Amino acid sequence: MDNDRISQLPDEILTNILYLLPVKEAARTSVLSRRWKNLWTYVPSLIIKDYMSSPEIELRPVRKCRFILDVFRTDNPSQELTILLDYDGTTSRDVNEWINFAMENWVKMLDLNLEQYYTIEIKFPVMKDFPLTKLFLTEVNVIGEVLEHYVSNCPYLEELYVSSSKSLVNLRLVDQPPKLSSFQVAHCSNLENVEISAPNLVSFGYVGPKIKNMTLKHVPLLSKVAFGGKYCESIEFDSDQHASYLSQIKKLVLYFTKEVVDRTLLFPYKLPVFCNLKKVVLKVYTYLGQSLLPLIAVIIASPLLKKFSLEKLVENYNIWKASKHPHQCLKKIKWVGFDGSGSHVDFAKDLLDIAVSLKTFIIDTVYPNIALSEDYAEFVKRWQIAVVAACKIAKLHPGINYLIDC
């Protein structure tokens, strides 16, 4: 083994190398020599991933997960624990066991993505000064009281993400944890009330249906907000509930569904003024022939806007001509999914007409959904049309730095 220079590297480097491997492959290195026997159990992050569904391997992912966690019950615990399982063999007891393991081993990041709606039922005692900084729960049912218990006992928690929890109805995070800077909640279909008071919260996002009450107070650092689904309508039709923080927002991300866009056509935008907004990202799903004109209202309502990004558009829109509202601060526009159709070209011209101070226009002509729905020859043809149209736009509006992503 004199030529085995890799084994001569420090433990820190070797464990970082093993971290890049799947757990199964990392474990296999234990047979190489005594030097490698237990190294795989000291990786900084433990990722257990298994998407199996055939009957003959029933319960295997869960048993494998238990075995791996037993091996990792060492004096040098992992800093991050990620469990991604898509399997009916998982039970609420397993979920509780994994949470208990995370607490016993003082992990800093816990990510559970179980795809089958399992429930966190137990309020395990949380050790004082538990170092958890990131908690991600996807398709794990948890009621507000239980979630609040864990969050309130994690004084170092900075990021919280909860998605697709059917049990979550009421959630109250008031002045705890003190370091929480990012909170995202998505697709919790039964959620009715959210109350947040977090002095260090910088980023907040909610994607889902309308809810009875959304209260954000004492959030002096909040500057990034993302909304999606039916709740997007609240920006226009119930702006009062955003009044406490609206003036301080610097980045706004909106995920529009076709239903929301339809409603804005019937009831034109009456947006409040976003007096500090610098960047807007609109991700829009629409049907053929649907107008995009209401989207320009977001630009008009943001006098200090510098960057505007429009993503995920489909082809052949009927777009009304925009009224002229010169925008003095908008410096950068990014359009993902430009297809070169007449309606897309018209919309691009409308944007250029109002963005009188524009410096950079990024036009991404590659739209994967088109490639998936058409044969290759048709896709290439439409791509060529998009590139030619983008080049024509660039010639008609000189003085702007165009980046045409082919």
GROMACS .gro file of C-alpha atoms in nm:
model
  406
    1MET     CA    1   0.000   0.000   0.000
    2ASP     CA    2   0.305   0.228  -0.028
    3ASN     CA    3   0.157   0.381  -0.342
    4ASP     CA    4  -0.179   0.444  -0.176
    5ARG     CA    5  -0.141   0.818  -0.137
    6ILE     CA    6  -0.515   0.872  -0.100
    7SER     CA    7  -0.521   0.683   0.229
    8GLN     CA    8  -0.248   0.911   0.359
    9LEU     CA    9  -0.475   1.216   0.334
   10PRO     CA   10  -0.617   1.363   0.658
   11ASP     CA   11  -0.950   1.232   0.786
   12GLU     CA   12  -1.123   1.563   0.710
   13ILE     CA   13  -1.041   1.538   0.339
   14LEU     CA   14  -1.131   1.169   0.311
   15THR     CA   15  -1.467   1.216   0.481
   16ASN     CA   16  -1.547   1.505   0.248
   17ILE     CA   17  -1.468   1.277  -0.047
   18LEU     CA   18  -1.696   1.006   0.094
   19TYR     CA   19  -1.970   1.264   0.141
   20LEU     CA   20  -1.986   1.298  -0.239
   21LEU     CA   21  -2.075   0.928  -0.272
   22PRO     CA   22  -2.411   0.759  -0.209
   23VAL     CA   23  -2.427   0.605   0.138
   24LYS     CA   24  -2.410   0.253  -0.008
   25GLU     CA   25  -2.093   0.328  -0.204
   26ALA     CA   26  -1.935   0.512   0.087
   27ALA     CA   27  -2.001   0.213   0.316
   28ARG     CA   28  -1.824  -0.020   0.071
   29THR     CA   29  -1.495   0.163   0.130
   30SER     CA   30  -1.488   0.014   0.480
   31VAL     CA   31  -1.341  -0.311   0.336
   32LEU     CA   32  -1.040  -0.139   0.180
   33SER     CA   33  -0.824  -0.138   0.493
   34ARG     CA   34  -0.827  -0.057   0.864
   35ARG     CA   35  -0.766   0.302   0.767
   36TRP     CA   36  -1.101   0.312   0.586
   37LYS     CA   37  -1.307   0.087   0.816
   38ASN     CA   38  -1.509   0.352   0.998
   39LEU     CA   39  -1.437   0.662   0.797
   40TRP     CA   40  -1.770   0.650   0.614
   41THR     CA   41  -1.954   0.695   0.945
   42TYR     CA   42  -1.786   1.033   0.998
   43VAL     CA   43  -1.909   1.210   0.686
   44PRO     CA   44  -2.042   1.562   0.761
   45SER     CA   45  -2.380   1.484   0.603
   46LEU     CA   46  -2.585   1.166   0.597
   47ILE     CA   47  -2.821   1.130   0.301
   48ILE     CA   48  -3.051   0.827   0.289
   49LYS     CA   49  -3.242   0.809  -0.036
   50ASP     CA   50  -3.458   0.525  -0.162
   51TYR     CA   51  -3.741   0.535  -0.417
   52MET     CA   52  -3.854   0.172  -0.442
   53SER     CA   53  -4.201   0.031  -0.500
   54SER     CA   54  -4.181  -0.336  -0.600
   55PRO     CA   55  -4.364  -0.578  -0.362
   56GLU     CA   56  -4.071  -0.819  -0.326
   57ILE     CA   57  -3.861  -0.555  -0.148
   58GLU     CA   58  -4.131  -0.441   0.091
   59LEU     CA   59  -3.996  -0.264   0.402
   60ARG     CA   60  -3.642  -0.276   0.268
   61PRO     CA   61  -3.590   0.103   0.253
   62VAL     CA   62  -3.709   0.144   0.613
   63ARG     CA   63  -3.493  -0.141   0.741
   64LYS     CA   64  -3.196  -0.005   0.551
   65CYS     CA   65  -3.257   0.337   0.703
   66ARG     CA   66  -3.269   0.189   1.054
   67PHE     CA   67  -2.946  -0.003   0.995
   68ILE     CA   68  -2.762   0.302   0.866
   69LEU     CA   69  -2.878   0.514   1.159
   70ASP     CA   70  -2.767   0.245   1.404
   71VAL     CA   71  -2.421   0.247   1.246
   72PHE     CA   72  -2.407   0.624   1.274
   73ARG     CA   73  -2.478   0.632   1.648
   74THR     CA   74  -2.118   0.730   1.716
   75ASP     CA   75  -1.934   0.989   1.920
   76ASN     CA   76  -1.879   1.193   1.604
   77PRO     CA   77  -2.230   1.254   1.467
   78SER     CA   78  -2.320   1.389   1.125
   79GLN     CA   79  -2.401   1.757   1.093
   80GLU     CA   80  -2.680   1.701   0.841
   81LEU     CA   81  -2.943   1.429   0.807
   82THR     CA   82  -3.153   1.392   0.490
   83ILE     CA   83  -3.406   1.110   0.448
   84LEU     CA   84  -3.587   1.082   0.114
   85LEU     CA   85  -3.820   0.784   0.096
   86ASP     CA   86  -4.108   0.712  -0.138
   87TYR     CA   87  -4.243   0.396   0.016
   88ASP     CA   88  -4.545   0.258   0.203
   89GLY     CA   89  -4.326   0.069   0.450
   90THR     CA   90  -4.262   0.386   0.647
   91THR     CA   91  -4.470   0.439   0.962
   92SER     CA   92  -4.520   0.727   1.202
   93ARG     CA   93  -4.308   0.530   1.448
   94ASP     CA   94  -4.019   0.537   1.198
   95VAL     CA   95  -4.057   0.912   1.151
   96ASN     CA   96  -4.051   0.968   1.528
   97GLU     CA   97  -3.743   0.747   1.555
   98TRP     CA   98  -3.557   0.950   1.292
   99ILE     CA   99  -3.641   1.277   1.466
  100ASN     CA  100  -3.521   1.131   1.794
  101PHE     CA  101  -3.198   1.021   1.624
  102ALA     CA  102  -3.146   1.373   1.489
  103MET     CA  103  -3.184   1.521   1.838
  104GLU     CA  104  -2.963   1.262   2.005
  105ASN     CA  105  -2.690   1.331   1.751
  106TRP     CA  106  -2.724   1.710   1.755
  107VAL     CA  107  -2.763   1.746   1.380
  108LYS     CA  108  -2.758   2.096   1.236
  109MET     CA  109  -2.983   2.020   0.939
  110LEU     CA  110  -3.279   1.780   0.924
  111ASP     CA  111  -3.457   1.717   0.592
  112LEU     CA  112  -3.746   1.468   0.583
  113ASN     CA  113  -3.913   1.407   0.245
  114LEU     CA  114  -4.135   1.103   0.274
  115GLU     CA  115  -4.385   1.140  -0.013
  116GLN     CA  116  -4.652   0.945   0.175
  117TYR     CA  117  -4.791   1.181   0.441
  118TYR     CA  118  -4.661   1.036   0.765
  119THR     CA  119  -4.728   1.206   1.095
  120ILE     CA  120  -4.505   1.357   1.361
  121GLU     CA  121  -4.701   1.283   1.676
  122ILE     CA  122  -4.463   1.311   1.969
  123LYS     CA  123  -4.312   1.616   2.137
  124PHE     CA  124  -3.970   1.476   2.215
  125PRO     CA  125  -3.783   1.669   2.483
  126VAL     CA  126  -3.532   1.893   2.306
  127MET     CA  127  -3.192   1.928   2.469
  128LYS     CA  128  -3.086   2.274   2.576
  129ASP     CA  129  -2.892   2.462   2.307
  130PHE     CA  130  -2.988   2.204   2.042
  131PRO     CA  131  -2.782   2.325   1.737
  132LEU     CA  132  -3.040   2.267   1.461
  133THR     CA  133  -3.019   2.551   1.207
  134LYS     CA  134  -3.224   2.409   0.917
  135LEU     CA  135  -3.549   2.208   0.926
  136PHE     CA  136  -3.724   2.089   0.608
  137LEU     CA  137  -4.044   1.882   0.624
  138THR     CA  138  -4.204   1.764   0.298
  139GLU     CA  139  -4.521   1.552   0.298
  140VAL     CA  140  -4.486   1.497   0.670
  141ASN     CA  141  -4.807   1.568   0.862
  142VAL     CA  142  -4.752   1.789   1.162
  143ILE     CA  143  -4.999   1.996   1.362
  144GLY     CA  144  -4.909   2.350   1.455
  145GLU     CA  145  -4.867   2.275   1.825
  146VAL     CA  146  -4.607   2.003   1.763
  147LEU     CA  147  -4.418   2.210   1.505
  148GLU     CA  148  -4.416   2.509   1.738
  149HIS     CA  149  -4.273   2.288   2.014
  150TYR     CA  150  -3.970   2.191   1.808
  151VAL     CA  151  -3.917   2.535   1.659
  152SER     CA  152  -3.942   2.715   1.994
  153ASN     CA  153  -3.679   2.481   2.143
  154CYS     CA  154  -3.426   2.535   1.864
  155PRO     CA  155  -3.267   2.872   1.945
  156TYR     CA  156  -3.030   2.854   1.647
  157LEU     CA  157  -3.288   2.768   1.382
  158GLU     CA  158  -3.240   2.990   1.075
  159GLU     CA  159  -3.435   2.814   0.798
  160LEU     CA  160  -3.778   2.648   0.822
  161TYR     CA  161  -3.961   2.487   0.529
  162VAL     CA  162  -4.293   2.302   0.558
  163SER     CA  163  -4.465   2.157   0.252
  164SER     CA  164  -4.774   1.946   0.193
  165SER     CA  165  -4.874   1.891   0.554
  166LYS     CA  166  -5.244   1.806   0.562
  167SER     CA  167  -5.258   1.836   0.942
  168LEU     CA  168  -5.128   2.192   0.962
  169VAL     CA  169  -5.423   2.425   1.033
  170ASN     CA  170  -5.290   2.691   1.270
  171LEU     CA  171  -4.930   2.804   1.306
  172ARG     CA  172  -4.804   3.067   1.548
  173LEU     CA  173  -4.435   3.159   1.553
  174VAL     CA  174  -4.407   3.461   1.777
  175ASP     CA  175  -4.060   3.586   1.876
  176GLN     CA  176  -3.916   3.238   1.845
  177PRO     CA  177  -3.670   3.122   1.745
  178PRO     CA  178  -3.476   3.447   1.763
  179LYS     CA  179  -3.247   3.368   1.466
  180LEU     CA  180  -3.514   3.255   1.218
  181SER     CA  181  -3.429   3.431   0.889
  182SER     CA  182  -3.613   3.222   0.628
  183PHE     CA  183  -3.958   3.061   0.653
  184GLN     CA  184  -4.140   2.896   0.362
  185VAL     CA  185  -4.474   2.713   0.372
  186ALA     CA  186  -4.629   2.553   0.064
  187HIS     CA  187  -4.926   2.339  -0.038
  188CYS     CA  188  -5.066   2.292   0.312
  189SER     CA  189  -5.425   2.263   0.192
  190ASN     CA  190  -5.595   2.295   0.533
  191LEU     CA  191  -5.393   2.587   0.665
  192GLU     CA  192  -5.619   2.865   0.798
  193ASN     CA  193  -5.414   3.090   1.025
  194VAL     CA  194  -5.050   3.199   1.027
  195GLU     CA  195  -4.906   3.444   1.279
  196ILE     CA  196  -4.538   3.534   1.261
  197SER     CA  197  -4.335   3.773   1.471
  198ALA     CA  198  -3.966   3.728   1.396
  199PRO     CA  199  -3.724   4.019   1.431
  200ASN     CA  200  -3.457   3.855   1.212
  201LEU     CA  201  -3.685   3.723   0.938
  202VAL     CA  202  -3.544   3.821   0.596
  203SER     CA  203  -3.728   3.587   0.359
  204PHE     CA  204  -4.089   3.461   0.372
  205GLY     CA  205  -4.288   3.256   0.123
  206TYR     CA  206  -4.635   3.109   0.101
  207VAL     CA  207  -4.773   2.903  -0.188
  208GLY     CA  208  -5.127   2.772  -0.167
  209PRO     CA  209  -5.494   2.863  -0.137
  210LYS     CA  210  -5.636   3.169   0.033
  211ILE     CA  211  -5.626   3.152   0.410
  212LYS     CA  212  -5.836   3.326   0.674
  213ASN     CA  213  -5.555   3.510   0.844
  214MET     CA  214  -5.193   3.583   0.753
  215THR     CA  215  -5.028   3.812   1.007
  216LEU     CA  216  -4.666   3.921   0.987
  217LYS     CA  217  -4.565   4.169   1.252
  218HIS     CA  218  -4.239   4.287   1.400
  219VAL     CA  219  -4.044   4.179   1.089
  220PRO     CA  220  -3.817   4.484   1.041
  221LEU     CA  221  -3.563   4.294   0.827
  222LEU     CA  222  -3.811   4.129   0.590
  223SER     CA  223  -3.702   4.213   0.234
  224LYS     CA  224  -3.778   3.902   0.022
  225VAL     CA  225  -4.133   3.770  -0.025
  226ALA     CA  226  -4.270   3.493  -0.249
  227PHE     CA  227  -4.638   3.409  -0.300
  228GLY     CA  228  -4.807   3.152  -0.520
  229GLY     CA  229  -5.142   2.996  -0.602
  230LYS     CA  230  -5.470   3.166  -0.518
  231TYR     CA  231  -5.301   3.359  -0.240
  232CYS     CA  232  -5.135   3.578  -0.508
  233GLU     CA  233  -5.468   3.757  -0.540
  234SER     CA  234  -5.427   3.900  -0.192
  235ILE     CA  235  -5.158   4.139  -0.319
  236GLU     CA  236  -5.423   4.304  -0.534
  237PHE     CA  237  -5.756   4.239  -0.364
  238ASP     CA  238  -5.657   4.232   0.003
  239SER     CA  239  -5.342   4.441   0.018
  240ASP     CA  240  -5.421   4.564   0.370
  241GLN     CA  241  -5.296   4.239   0.520
  242HIS     CA  242  -4.953   4.312   0.368
  243ALA     CA  243  -4.944   4.676   0.479
  244SER     CA  244  -4.714   4.615   0.777
  245TYR     CA  245  -4.418   4.514   0.560
  246LEU     CA  246  -4.502   4.604   0.199
  247SER     CA  247  -4.299   4.924   0.194
  248GLN     CA  248  -3.976   4.743   0.292
  249ILE     CA  249  -3.985   4.463   0.033
  250LYS     CA  250  -3.690   4.462  -0.209
  251LYS     CA  251  -3.755   4.132  -0.391
  252LEU     CA  252  -4.094   3.991  -0.488
  253VAL     CA  253  -4.157   3.648  -0.644
  254LEU     CA  254  -4.506   3.559  -0.766
  255TYR     CA  255  -4.620   3.221  -0.899
  256PHE     CA  256  -4.928   3.289  -1.110
  257THR     CA  257  -5.173   3.016  -1.210
  258LYS     CA  258  -5.399   3.063  -1.512
  259GLU     CA  259  -5.698   3.110  -1.277
  260VAL     CA  260  -5.530   3.402  -1.102
  261VAL     CA  261  -5.440   3.563  -1.434
  262ASP     CA  262  -5.801   3.519  -1.551
  263ARG     CA  263  -5.928   3.699  -1.244
  264THR     CA  264  -5.692   3.991  -1.299
  265LEU     CA  265  -5.831   4.027  -1.650
  266LEU     CA  266  -6.184   4.064  -1.516
  267PHE     CA  267  -6.074   4.295  -1.236
  268PRO     CA  268  -5.772   4.496  -1.354
  269TYR     CA  269  -5.481   4.540  -1.119
  270LYS     CA  270  -5.509   4.809  -0.852
  271LEU     CA  271  -5.177   4.740  -0.690
  272PRO     CA  272  -5.032   4.928  -0.395
  273VAL     CA  273  -4.704   5.106  -0.459
  274PHE     CA  274  -4.395   4.894  -0.387
  275CYS     CA  275  -4.179   5.189  -0.292
  276ASN     CA  276  -3.857   4.992  -0.226
  277LEU     CA  277  -3.898   4.699  -0.465
  278LYS     CA  278  -3.580   4.638  -0.670
  279LYS     CA  279  -3.636   4.293  -0.823
  280VAL     CA  280  -3.948   4.110  -0.948
  281VAL     CA  281  -3.968   3.748  -1.061
  282LEU     CA  282  -4.296   3.636  -1.221
  283LYS     CA  283  -4.342   3.265  -1.287
  284VAL     CA  284  -4.655   3.227  -1.493
  285TYR     CA  285  -4.852   2.925  -1.607
  286THR     CA  286  -5.115   3.023  -1.863
  287TYR     CA  287  -5.323   2.875  -2.140
  288LEU     CA  288  -5.320   2.961  -2.508
  289GLY     CA  289  -5.457   3.302  -2.594
  290GLN     CA  290  -5.440   3.436  -2.240
  291SER     CA  291  -5.340   3.800  -2.207
  292LEU     CA  292  -5.025   3.899  -2.020
  293LEU     CA  293  -5.097   4.269  -2.005
  294PRO     CA  294  -5.191   4.269  -1.632
  295LEU     CA  295  -4.836   4.165  -1.551
  296ILE     CA  296  -4.703   4.501  -1.662
  297ALA     CA  297  -4.896   4.655  -1.372
  298VAL     CA  298  -4.636   4.507  -1.135
  299ILE     CA  299  -4.364   4.705  -1.311
  300ILE     CA  300  -4.567   5.024  -1.308
  301ALA     CA  301  -4.633   4.984  -0.933
  302SER     CA  302  -4.259   4.951  -0.861
  303PRO     CA  303  -4.093   5.288  -0.933
  304LEU     CA  304  -3.746   5.176  -0.815
  305LEU     CA  305  -3.751   4.839  -0.993
  306LYS     CA  306  -3.416   4.742  -1.147
  307LYS     CA  307  -3.457   4.375  -1.244
  308PHE     CA  308  -3.761   4.202  -1.395
  309SER     CA  309  -3.773   3.828  -1.472
  310LEU     CA  310  -4.054   3.651  -1.656
  311GLU     CA  311  -4.050   3.270  -1.663
  312LYS     CA  312  -4.245   2.967  -1.787
  313LEU     CA  313  -4.463   3.116  -2.057
  314VAL     CA  314  -4.639   2.909  -2.321
  315GLU     CA  315  -4.694   3.006  -2.680
  316ASN     CA  316  -4.948   3.209  -2.876
  317TYR     CA  317  -5.079   3.470  -2.636
  318ASN     CA  318  -5.316   3.744  -2.740
  319ILE     CA  319  -5.155   4.041  -2.568
  320TRP     CA  320  -5.318   4.381  -2.557
  321LYS     CA  321  -5.100   4.681  -2.626
  322ALA     CA  322  -4.971   4.827  -2.302
  323SER     CA  323  -5.035   5.188  -2.219
  324LYS     CA  324  -4.717   5.393  -2.199
  325HIS     CA  325  -4.578   5.421  -1.848
  326PRO     CA  326  -4.207   5.509  -1.877
  327HIS     CA  327  -4.008   5.335  -1.607
  328GLN     CA  328  -3.690   5.516  -1.509
  329CYS     CA  329  -3.517   5.259  -1.285
  330LEU     CA  330  -3.565   4.921  -1.453
  331LYS     CA  331  -3.217   4.810  -1.566
  332LYS     CA  332  -3.247   4.437  -1.632
  333ILE     CA  333  -3.513   4.206  -1.780
  334LYS     CA  334  -3.491   3.827  -1.810
  335TRP     CA  335  -3.742   3.629  -2.016
  336VAL     CA  336  -3.731   3.250  -1.997
  337GLY     CA  337  -3.938   3.074  -2.264
  338PHE     CA  338  -3.941   3.329  -2.548
  339ASP     CA  339  -4.080   3.146  -2.855
  340GLY     CA  340  -4.063   3.415  -3.123
  341SER     CA  341  -4.437   3.424  -3.191
  342GLY     CA  342  -4.599   3.752  -3.285
  343SER     CA  343  -4.759   3.793  -2.944
  344HIS     CA  344  -4.427   3.732  -2.766
  345VAL     CA  345  -4.255   3.985  -2.990
  346ASP     CA  346  -4.528   4.240  -2.919
  347PHE     CA  347  -4.496   4.187  -2.545
  348ALA     CA  348  -4.117   4.226  -2.567
  349LYS     CA  349  -4.165   4.554  -2.752
  350ASP     CA  350  -4.407   4.674  -2.483
  351LEU     CA  351  -4.150   4.598  -2.216
  352LEU     CA  352  -3.883   4.783  -2.409
  353ASP     CA  353  -4.112   5.080  -2.461
  354ILE     CA  354  -4.171   5.134  -2.090
  355ALA     CA  355  -3.820   5.036  -1.971
  356VAL     CA  356  -3.656   5.355  -2.094
  357SER     CA  357  -3.343   5.303  -1.879
  358LEU     CA  358  -3.294   4.934  -1.961
  359LYS     CA  359  -2.932   4.815  -1.982
  360THR     CA  360  -2.962   4.436  -2.014
  361PHE     CA  361  -3.225   4.213  -2.177
  362ILE     CA  362  -3.173   3.836  -2.139
  363ILE     CA  363  -3.386   3.632  -2.379
  364ASP     CA  364  -3.384   3.257  -2.314
  365THR     CA  365  -3.518   3.079  -2.623
  366VAL     CA  366  -3.483   2.727  -2.484
  367TYR     CA  367  -3.810   2.606  -2.332
  368PRO     CA  368  -3.792   2.238  -2.219
  369ASN     CA  369  -4.171   2.185  -2.218
  370ILE     CA  370  -4.181   2.250  -2.592
  371ALA     CA  371  -3.906   1.997  -2.651
  372LEU     CA  372  -4.098   1.736  -2.456
  373SER     CA  373  -4.422   1.792  -2.645
  374GLU     CA  374  -4.291   1.807  -3.001
  375ASP     CA  375  -4.072   1.594  -3.224
  376TYR     CA  376  -3.712   1.704  -3.254
  377ALA     CA  377  -3.740   1.854  -3.603
  378GLU     CA  378  -4.036   2.068  -3.501
  379PHE     CA  379  -3.856   2.179  -3.187
  380VAL     CA  380  -3.549   2.287  -3.386
  381LYS     CA  381  -3.769   2.479  -3.629
  382ARG     CA  382  -3.944   2.669  -3.352
  383TRP     CA  383  -3.616   2.734  -3.175
  384GLN     CA  384  -3.476   2.889  -3.493
  385ILE     CA  385  -3.785   3.112  -3.521
  386ALA     CA  386  -3.732   3.226  -3.161
  387VAL     CA  387  -3.364   3.306  -3.217
  388VAL     CA  388  -3.435   3.504  -3.537
  389ALA     CA  389  -3.713   3.699  -3.364
  390ALA     CA  390  -3.488   3.776  -3.067
  391CYS     CA  391  -3.218   3.907  -3.301
  392LYS     CA  392  -3.470   4.131  -3.480
  393ILE     CA  393  -3.581   4.278  -3.147
  394ALA     CA  394  -3.218   4.350  -3.065
  395LYS     CA  395  -3.173   4.539  -3.394
  396LEU     CA  396  -3.488   4.745  -3.344
  397HIS     CA  397  -3.382   4.858  -2.997
  398PRO     CA  398  -3.008   4.936  -3.010
  399GLY     CA  399  -2.814   5.065  -2.714
  400ILE     CA  400  -2.914   4.772  -2.490
  401ASN     CA  401  -2.692   4.480  -2.394
  402TYR     CA  402  -2.878   4.174  -2.525
  403LEU     CA  403  -2.798   3.821  -2.416
  404ILE     CA  404  -2.978   3.568  -2.634
  405ASP     CA  405  -2.951   3.229  -2.467
  406CYS     CA  406  -2.967   2.962  -2.731
   0.00000   0.00000   0.00000
